[in-house]
Amino acid sequence: MATYRNRVTFTCTVSDTAVEANPQGKKIVPKGSLLDESGVVKNDGTVVGILAETVDVTNGPQPGSLIVEGYILKDRLPVAPETLAIKALTSITFK
C-alpha cells in the first residue's frame, strides 16, 4: 500500500479454494493477494481487487476487505501482478 488516503475497500468473502495448508495446518491467504469476483486467489484478467488484510480460511470461506481503488506498491505484494491483472484493476494505481 503506497498510502491509505484515497483507498476504497469493500467487504468480500475470501474463498478457501486452492489454498494450500502451511506446516501448522492453517490455510492462510496473505495480505496483498489478488482476488477474483468469487474470492479465489488469481493473477489474471479476472481479478477485481487486492486483499487488504491476511485472512485465515482454514475452516472455510471467511470475510475479508478488498481494495478496489487506491495506490499500491506492487513490489510489496506477495506475488507480482501479471499484466492482465494490472489492466483489470483500472481504479488501482501501481507504483
PDB file of C-alpha atoms in Angstrom:
ATOM      1  CA  MET A   1       0.000   0.000   0.000  1.00  0.00           C
ATOM      2  CA  ALA A   2       1.505   3.299  -1.024  1.00  0.00           C
ATOM      3  CA  THR A   3      -0.972   5.329   1.043  1.00  0.00           C
ATOM      4  CA  TYR A   4      -4.163   4.742   2.996  1.00  0.00           C
ATOM      5  CA  ARG A   5      -5.589   8.013   1.735  1.00  0.00           C
ATOM      6  CA  ASN A   6      -7.939   7.619  -1.203  1.00  0.00           C
ATOM      7  CA  ARG A   7      -8.190   3.863  -0.557  1.00  0.00           C
ATOM      8  CA  VAL A   8     -11.599   2.333  -1.264  1.00  0.00           C
ATOM      9  CA  THR A   9     -12.386  -1.112   0.144  1.00  0.00           C
ATOM     10  CA  PHE A  10     -15.423  -3.366   0.145  1.00  0.00           C
ATOM     11  CA  THR A  11     -16.306  -6.433   2.157  1.00  0.00           C
ATOM     12  CA  CYS A  12     -15.762  -9.702   0.315  1.00  0.00           C
ATOM     13  CA  THR A  13     -15.748 -13.419   1.002  1.00  0.00           C
ATOM     14  CA  VAL A  14     -12.302 -14.975   0.698  1.00  0.00           C
ATOM     15  CA  SER A  15     -12.530 -18.494  -0.725  1.00  0.00           C
ATOM     16  CA  ASP A  16     -10.526 -21.439   0.574  1.00  0.00           C
ATOM     17  CA  THR A  17     -10.401 -22.951  -2.940  1.00  0.00           C
ATOM     18  CA  ALA A  18      -6.863 -23.974  -3.960  1.00  0.00           C
ATOM     19  CA  VAL A  19      -5.300 -22.578  -0.774  1.00  0.00           C
ATOM     20  CA  GLU A  20      -2.615 -24.948   0.499  1.00  0.00           C
ATOM     21  CA  ALA A  21      -2.197 -25.544   4.229  1.00  0.00           C
ATOM     22  CA  ASN A  22       1.043 -24.333   5.803  1.00  0.00           C
ATOM     23  CA  PRO A  23       3.218 -26.600   8.038  1.00  0.00           C
ATOM     24  CA  GLN A  24       0.969 -25.744  11.007  1.00  0.00           C
ATOM     25  CA  GLY A  25      -2.099 -26.967   9.088  1.00  0.00           C
ATOM     26  CA  LYS A  26      -3.578 -23.491   8.557  1.00  0.00           C
ATOM     27  CA  LYS A  27      -4.819 -22.155   5.231  1.00  0.00           C
ATOM     28  CA  ILE A  28      -3.741 -18.513   5.087  1.00  0.00           C
ATOM     29  CA  VAL A  29      -4.469 -16.041   2.276  1.00  0.00           C
ATOM     30  CA  PRO A  30      -1.859 -13.274   2.649  1.00  0.00           C
ATOM     31  CA  LYS A  31      -2.475  -9.554   2.574  1.00  0.00           C
ATOM     32  CA  GLY A  32      -1.921  -8.277  -0.971  1.00  0.00           C
ATOM     33  CA  SER A  33      -3.360 -11.338  -2.734  1.00  0.00           C
ATOM     34  CA  LEU A  34      -5.280 -10.640  -5.937  1.00  0.00           C
ATOM     35  CA  LEU A  35      -8.853 -11.959  -5.818  1.00  0.00           C
ATOM     36  CA  ASP A  36     -11.476 -12.573  -8.472  1.00  0.00           C
ATOM     37  CA  GLU A  37     -15.212 -11.925  -8.051  1.00  0.00           C
ATOM     38  CA  SER A  38     -15.774 -15.236  -6.236  1.00  0.00           C
ATOM     39  CA  GLY A  39     -12.943 -14.569  -3.745  1.00  0.00           C
ATOM     40  CA  VAL A  40     -10.484 -17.028  -5.288  1.00  0.00           C
ATOM     41  CA  VAL A  41      -6.802 -16.024  -5.460  1.00  0.00           C
ATOM     42  CA  LYS A  42      -5.920 -15.376  -9.115  1.00  0.00           C
ATOM     43  CA  ASN A  43      -3.358 -13.429 -11.128  1.00  0.00           C
ATOM     44  CA  ASP A  44      -5.066 -12.808 -14.449  1.00  0.00           C
ATOM     45  CA  GLY A  45      -7.639 -10.603 -16.131  1.00  0.00           C
ATOM     46  CA  THR A  46     -10.459 -11.801 -13.833  1.00  0.00           C
ATOM     47  CA  VAL A  47      -9.210 -10.095 -10.659  1.00  0.00           C
ATOM     48  CA  VAL A  48     -11.410  -7.409  -9.095  1.00  0.00           C
ATOM     49  CA  GLY A  49      -9.304  -6.277  -6.153  1.00  0.00           C
ATOM     50  CA  ILE A  50      -6.459  -6.777  -3.689  1.00  0.00           C
ATOM     51  CA  LEU A  51      -6.895  -8.272  -0.225  1.00  0.00           C
ATOM     52  CA  ALA A  52      -6.272  -5.580   2.406  1.00  0.00           C
ATOM     53  CA  GLU A  53      -5.528  -7.897   5.360  1.00  0.00           C
ATOM     54  CA  THR A  54      -4.401 -11.502   5.834  1.00  0.00           C
ATOM     55  CA  VAL A  55      -7.313 -13.962   6.155  1.00  0.00           C
ATOM     56  CA  ASP A  56      -7.334 -17.453   7.726  1.00  0.00           C
ATOM     57  CA  VAL A  57      -9.570 -19.749   5.626  1.00  0.00           C
ATOM     58  CA  THR A  58      -8.693 -22.970   7.459  1.00  0.00           C
ATOM     59  CA  ASN A  59     -12.328 -23.515   8.438  1.00  0.00           C
ATOM     60  CA  GLY A  60     -13.811 -22.458   5.101  1.00  0.00           C
ATOM     61  CA  PRO A  61     -14.517 -19.149   3.350  1.00  0.00           C
ATOM     62  CA  GLN A  62     -14.154 -16.067   5.567  1.00  0.00           C
ATOM     63  CA  PRO A  63     -14.951 -12.340   5.303  1.00  0.00           C
ATOM     64  CA  GLY A  64     -12.226 -10.014   4.116  1.00  0.00           C
ATOM     65  CA  SER A  65     -11.605  -6.485   2.919  1.00  0.00           C
ATOM     66  CA  LEU A  66     -10.944  -5.961  -0.782  1.00  0.00           C
ATOM     67  CA  ILE A  67      -9.123  -2.885  -2.090  1.00  0.00           C
ATOM     68  CA  VAL A  68     -10.763  -1.734  -5.324  1.00  0.00           C
ATOM     69  CA  GLU A  69      -9.293   1.756  -5.587  1.00  0.00           C
ATOM     70  CA  GLY A  70      -6.055   3.322  -4.384  1.00  0.00           C
ATOM     71  CA  TYR A  71      -2.286   3.374  -4.745  1.00  0.00           C
ATOM     72  CA  ILE A  72      -0.347   0.105  -4.401  1.00  0.00           C
ATOM     73  CA  LEU A  73       3.390  -0.580  -4.291  1.00  0.00           C
ATOM     74  CA  LYS A  74       3.472  -3.672  -6.498  1.00  0.00           C
ATOM     75  CA  ASP A  75       6.926  -4.720  -5.241  1.00  0.00           C
ATOM     76  CA  ARG A  76       5.398  -5.314  -1.789  1.00  0.00           C
ATOM     77  CA  LEU A  77       2.696  -7.730  -2.965  1.00  0.00           C
ATOM     78  CA  PRO A  78       3.228 -11.440  -2.173  1.00  0.00           C
ATOM     79  CA  VAL A  79       3.106 -12.244  -5.921  1.00  0.00           C
ATOM     80  CA  ALA A  80       3.980  -9.825  -8.711  1.00  0.00           C
ATOM     81  CA  PRO A  81       0.794  -8.987 -10.641  1.00  0.00           C
ATOM     82  CA  GLU A  82       0.646 -10.120 -14.259  1.00  0.00           C
ATOM     83  CA  THR A  83      -0.006  -7.531 -16.972  1.00  0.00           C
ATOM     84  CA  LEU A  84      -3.596  -8.784 -17.429  1.00  0.00           C
ATOM     85  CA  ALA A  85      -4.271  -8.367 -13.696  1.00  0.00           C
ATOM     86  CA  ILE A  86      -2.908  -4.824 -13.697  1.00  0.00           C
ATOM     87  CA  LYS A  87      -5.100  -3.941 -16.683  1.00  0.00           C
ATOM     88  CA  ALA A  88      -8.182  -5.442 -14.954  1.00  0.00           C
ATOM     89  CA  LEU A  89      -7.660  -3.289 -11.853  1.00  0.00           C
ATOM     90  CA  THR A  90      -8.425   0.001 -13.586  1.00  0.00           C
ATOM     91  CA  SER A  91      -9.036   2.011 -10.391  1.00  0.00           C
ATOM     92  CA  ILE A  92      -5.792   0.936  -8.720  1.00  0.00           C
ATOM     93  CA  THR A  93      -2.595   2.790  -9.490  1.00  0.00           C
ATOM     94  CA  PHE A  94       0.510   0.622  -9.211  1.00  0.00           C
ATOM     95  CA  LYS A  95       3.796   2.294  -8.307  1.00  0.00           C
TER      96      LYS A  95
END
